[in-house]
Amino acid sequence: MKSECSLRCPVCGTQIDPGDTLTRMQITYDTFGGKKYCFCSKNCRQHFIEDPKIAYFSMEIGITKDIPTYSGGLGVLAGDIVKASADLKLQMVALTLASRKGYFRQKLTERGEQQEFPDEWNPSKSLFLMPKKTTVTIEDRQVKVQAWLYEHQSPTGGMVPILFLDTDVEGNTPEDRRITDYLYGGDKRYRFKQEIVLGIGGVKLLKELGFKVRKYHMNEGHSALLTFELLKDKSMDAEKVQTLCVFTTHTPIEAAFDQYPYGMVNEVLDKEYLMLNFKQYAGQENLNMTYLALNLSKYVNGVSKAHMEYSRKLFPGHYIRSVTNGVHSYTWTCPVFRTLFDKYIPSWANEPILLVRALEIPNREVWDAHFKAKMDLIGFVEKSSGVKLDPEVLTIGFARRATGYKRSTLIFSDLHRLMEVNKSGKIQMVFAGKAHPRDVDGKRLIKEIYEYADRVKEQMKIVYLENYNMEIAGKLTSGVDVWLNTPVPPMEASGTSGMKAAHNGVVNFSVLDGWWVEGCVEGVTGWSIGPHPKELVTDEERKEVELRDLYSKLEYLITPTFYGDRDEWIELMKNSIARIAHYFQIQWVMRRYITEAYII
Ligand SMILES: *Cc1c(COP(=O)(O)O)cnc(C)c1O
């Protein structure tokens, strides 16, 4: 009998053979949310159907390179959280928007001008349409919301379903069908409608599908409207709602909080919620999504210790904790390093804390693996940009969203000085990153890098790769020698790309902000740029120290070690793996969320 249901137990991952007479007795079939599953035992069935789950809400989730529903670190983190939860067999369900036209696909002209194209994907090609739908009220219309199911399967056997919410449903007006098209696209009203679909639609759909929920975890404030639906359910008992909610804040910039004028809110939101007395939680002047999430969650955390301290100043009267971000080790370790770790650190992938043993790997093999990864990147760069990088030259990587505070051009502040450094120890650089379509500043930064590259082209190779995404992130964070990060403190709440680099023995050179305040042991795990956040300096003084560190460490520490003392360099690479990657990984993050946030 070819069964219609998946032949893998969704709880423990056991392969099920319905033809096997020995196991047949144990097999249980059940539908959940309209999907049929086979379970290897009654226990697993009970676990799956009856145990309440963690419902993880995120506006963006980057789970694979083929589903372009992410714009940057926030979404990639959400994807990594799903992966770790599946590894740990945690009962979780994740919710996000279908974003059928993705974030956008970036093209760059010869002069570095960004062009944007829809990055379309079709959920019906590989995802399962949940048979049950729900509705939300938007501008007095009933808007139907459906969900596409993606099941993330871990090699450990665990599985986490992701529901991609979608309003492209027959019967909705043409305009409403477009609500879940563009991630971070459109105007404020469009965004507010998306957040209604995510927060309110998400909670309603979970109920419809039969999910019992232990905690609602809001990854950023975008999904905070879910608290309205919970307040309604709990007859306005805020304490009950708080006990159910966990909020992770990701930005220390007040201007970045989603805020909506009540005039617009009154026009768009269901009257049913307008009657709830929610201004006490969401703010008197505007509906502030961050305040709403903050006021209605018992557990609130920032994403690094530095970010926690800054958030405490930003939100006096709230107990803000911190869980420093991490990355999914297997995903962000490149194929050659996976093979190397398999050889020396068996079971590292499911237990990445074991990477602490990386110090034992012979230097020669670490270098060979790195060189292969570097050649792979160099091949990719040549294919996509025509630029031939030199594998013998120290290669610096810088890739992340192109936006003002990330300061991608800081290294060009003193071109003359940079060329001096380059004379004493040769350097080449690879950049990548998209600017949000409305981020004029971010777009200008990309153009400026093109201009600098052109000005120094006789002395130094600088290439900017188009369309930064998870695939390119994987190649860059494993194929360069040094990973550079120069944000304006304290704007980098955590940052995660440097953790990806560390997994591949790529050495970090970064401003002391976000996670690097915790990760940097000067000269051991990498190098710092600029003063420690505890030092009291003016902005001008800080910039002066930053530039001094940037150039002088490159000239007197980094290039001389790279070219002159290969064993010392490999020591730094191994320290990056053993002292950074083993700790800044998402399984540790999840274990902390489970013990600190989910069981309180
Ligand atoms: C990891 C990742 C990021 C985050 O980079 P940061 O340097 O932490 O901002 C952004 N975009 C993509 C595609 C990534 O994979």
Short mmCIF file of N, CA and C in Angstrom, two decimals, residues 70-124:
data_model
loop_
_atom_site.label_atom_id
_atom_site.label_comp_id
_atom_site.label_asym_id
_atom_site.label_seq_id
_atom_site.Cartn_x
_atom_site.Cartn_y
_atom_site.Cartn_z
N TYR A 70 13.21 36.56 2.74
CA TYR A 70 14.01 37.17 3.79
C TYR A 70 14.79 38.34 3.19
N SER A 71 15.16 39.27 4.05
CA SER A 71 15.95 40.40 3.56
C SER A 71 17.33 40.44 4.18
N GLY A 72 17.51 39.82 5.32
CA GLY A 72 18.82 39.90 5.97
C GLY A 72 18.89 39.08 7.23
N GLY A 73 19.68 39.56 8.18
CA GLY A 73 19.98 38.80 9.38
C GLY A 73 18.77 38.33 10.16
N LEU A 74 17.72 39.15 10.24
CA LEU A 74 16.54 38.78 11.02
C LEU A 74 15.90 37.50 10.49
N GLY A 75 15.76 37.43 9.17
CA GLY A 75 15.12 36.27 8.56
C GLY A 75 16.01 35.04 8.59
N VAL A 76 17.31 35.25 8.39
CA VAL A 76 18.23 34.12 8.42
C VAL A 76 18.27 33.53 9.84
N LEU A 77 18.24 34.40 10.83
CA LEU A 77 18.18 33.94 12.22
C LEU A 77 16.92 33.10 12.45
N ALA A 78 15.78 33.58 11.95
CA ALA A 78 14.52 32.86 12.13
C ALA A 78 14.63 31.46 11.50
N GLY A 79 15.23 31.39 10.32
CA GLY A 79 15.42 30.10 9.67
C GLY A 79 16.33 29.20 10.49
N ASP A 80 17.38 29.78 11.02
CA ASP A 80 18.30 28.99 11.84
C ASP A 80 17.61 28.49 13.12
N ILE A 81 16.72 29.31 13.66
CA ILE A 81 15.98 28.90 14.87
C ILE A 81 15.07 27.71 14.56
N VAL A 82 14.43 27.74 13.41
CA VAL A 82 13.61 26.61 12.99
C VAL A 82 14.48 25.36 12.86
N LYS A 83 15.65 25.50 12.25
CA LYS A 83 16.53 24.35 12.04
C LYS A 83 16.99 23.75 13.38
N ALA A 84 17.38 24.64 14.32
CA ALA A 84 17.84 24.13 15.61
C ALA A 84 16.70 23.47 16.37
N SER A 85 15.50 24.02 16.26
CA SER A 85 14.36 23.44 16.96
C SER A 85 14.07 22.05 16.43
N ALA A 86 14.21 21.89 15.12
CA ALA A 86 14.02 20.55 14.53
C ALA A 86 15.14 19.62 15.01
N ASP A 87 16.37 20.11 15.03
CA ASP A 87 17.49 19.29 15.53
C ASP A 87 17.19 18.79 16.94
N LEU A 88 16.63 19.67 17.77
CA LEU A 88 16.39 19.35 19.18
C LEU A 88 15.04 18.66 19.39
N LYS A 89 14.31 18.44 18.30
CA LYS A 89 12.97 17.84 18.36
C LYS A 89 12.04 18.63 19.27
N LEU A 90 12.21 19.92 19.26
CA LEU A 90 11.32 20.80 20.00
C LEU A 90 10.01 20.90 19.23
N GLN A 91 8.89 20.88 19.96
CA GLN A 91 7.60 21.03 19.29
C GLN A 91 7.36 22.50 19.00
N MET A 92 7.64 22.89 17.76
CA MET A 92 7.51 24.29 17.36
C MET A 92 6.75 24.37 16.05
N VAL A 93 6.00 25.46 15.87
CA VAL A 93 5.46 25.76 14.55
C VAL A 93 5.85 27.21 14.25
N ALA A 94 6.33 27.47 13.04
CA ALA A 94 6.76 28.83 12.70
C ALA A 94 5.78 29.44 11.70
N LEU A 95 5.55 30.74 11.84
CA LEU A 95 4.64 31.43 10.94
C LEU A 95 5.32 32.64 10.32
N THR A 96 5.09 32.82 9.02
CA THR A 96 5.63 33.98 8.33
C THR A 96 4.72 34.28 7.15
N LEU A 97 5.06 35.28 6.36
CA LEU A 97 4.25 35.62 5.19
C LEU A 97 4.80 34.90 3.95
N ALA A 98 3.92 34.65 3.01
CA ALA A 98 4.34 33.94 1.79
C ALA A 98 5.27 34.81 0.95
N SER A 99 5.13 36.12 1.05
CA SER A 99 5.96 37.07 0.26
C SER A 99 6.26 36.50 -1.12
N ARG A 100 5.20 36.36 -1.90
CA ARG A 100 5.31 35.69 -3.20
C ARG A 100 6.29 36.36 -4.16
N LYS A 101 6.50 37.67 -3.98
CA LYS A 101 7.48 38.34 -4.85
C LYS A 101 8.80 38.59 -4.12
N GLY A 102 8.97 37.89 -3.01
CA GLY A 102 10.24 37.94 -2.30
C GLY A 102 10.55 39.31 -1.73
N TYR A 103 11.81 39.54 -1.44
CA TYR A 103 12.29 40.86 -1.04
C TYR A 103 12.53 41.59 -2.35
N PHE A 104 13.64 41.38 -3.01
CA PHE A 104 13.80 41.76 -4.41
C PHE A 104 15.11 41.16 -4.90
N ARG A 105 15.23 41.07 -6.21
CA ARG A 105 16.47 40.60 -6.80
C ARG A 105 17.26 41.83 -7.22
N GLN A 106 18.51 41.87 -6.83
CA GLN A 106 19.31 43.07 -7.06
C GLN A 106 20.20 42.90 -8.29
N LYS A 107 20.14 43.93 -9.16
CA LYS A 107 21.14 44.01 -10.24
C LYS A 107 21.88 45.31 -10.04
N LEU A 108 23.15 45.31 -10.42
CA LEU A 108 23.95 46.53 -10.27
C LEU A 108 24.49 46.92 -11.65
N THR A 109 24.34 48.19 -11.99
CA THR A 109 24.88 48.66 -13.26
C THR A 109 26.40 48.78 -13.13
N GLU A 110 27.05 49.09 -14.24
CA GLU A 110 28.51 49.26 -14.24
C GLU A 110 28.98 50.29 -13.23
N ARG A 111 28.07 51.23 -12.92
CA ARG A 111 28.47 52.29 -11.98
C ARG A 111 27.95 52.02 -10.57
N GLY A 112 27.44 50.83 -10.36
CA GLY A 112 27.01 50.49 -9.00
C GLY A 112 25.64 51.01 -8.65
N GLU A 113 24.83 51.32 -9.69
CA GLU A 113 23.47 51.74 -9.39
C GLU A 113 22.60 50.51 -9.22
N GLN A 114 21.84 50.49 -8.14
CA GLN A 114 21.03 49.30 -7.84
C GLN A 114 19.73 49.31 -8.64
N GLN A 115 19.44 48.18 -9.26
CA GLN A 115 18.14 48.00 -9.91
C GLN A 115 17.43 46.86 -9.20
N GLU A 116 16.10 47.02 -9.06
CA GLU A 116 15.35 46.03 -8.28
C GLU A 116 14.33 45.31 -9.13
N PHE A 117 14.28 44.01 -8.98
CA PHE A 117 13.30 43.19 -9.71
C PHE A 117 12.61 42.26 -8.73
N PRO A 118 11.33 41.95 -9.01
CA PRO A 118 10.65 41.00 -8.12
C PRO A 118 11.39 39.67 -8.11
N ASP A 119 11.41 39.04 -6.94
CA ASP A 119 12.10 37.76 -6.80
C ASP A 119 11.02 36.72 -6.55
N GLU A 120 10.29 36.39 -7.62
CA GLU A 120 9.09 35.58 -7.45
C GLU A 120 9.38 34.12 -7.14
N TRP A 121 8.53 33.55 -6.33
CA TRP A 121 8.57 32.11 -6.13
C TRP A 121 7.13 31.62 -6.05
N ASN A 122 6.94 30.37 -6.33
CA ASN A 122 5.59 29.83 -6.37
C ASN A 122 5.43 28.74 -5.32
N PRO A 123 4.74 29.09 -4.21
CA PRO A 123 4.63 28.10 -3.13
C PRO A 123 3.95 26.81 -3.57
N SER A 124 3.08 26.89 -4.58
CA SER A 124 2.34 25.67 -4.95
C SER A 124 3.25 24.63 -5.61
#
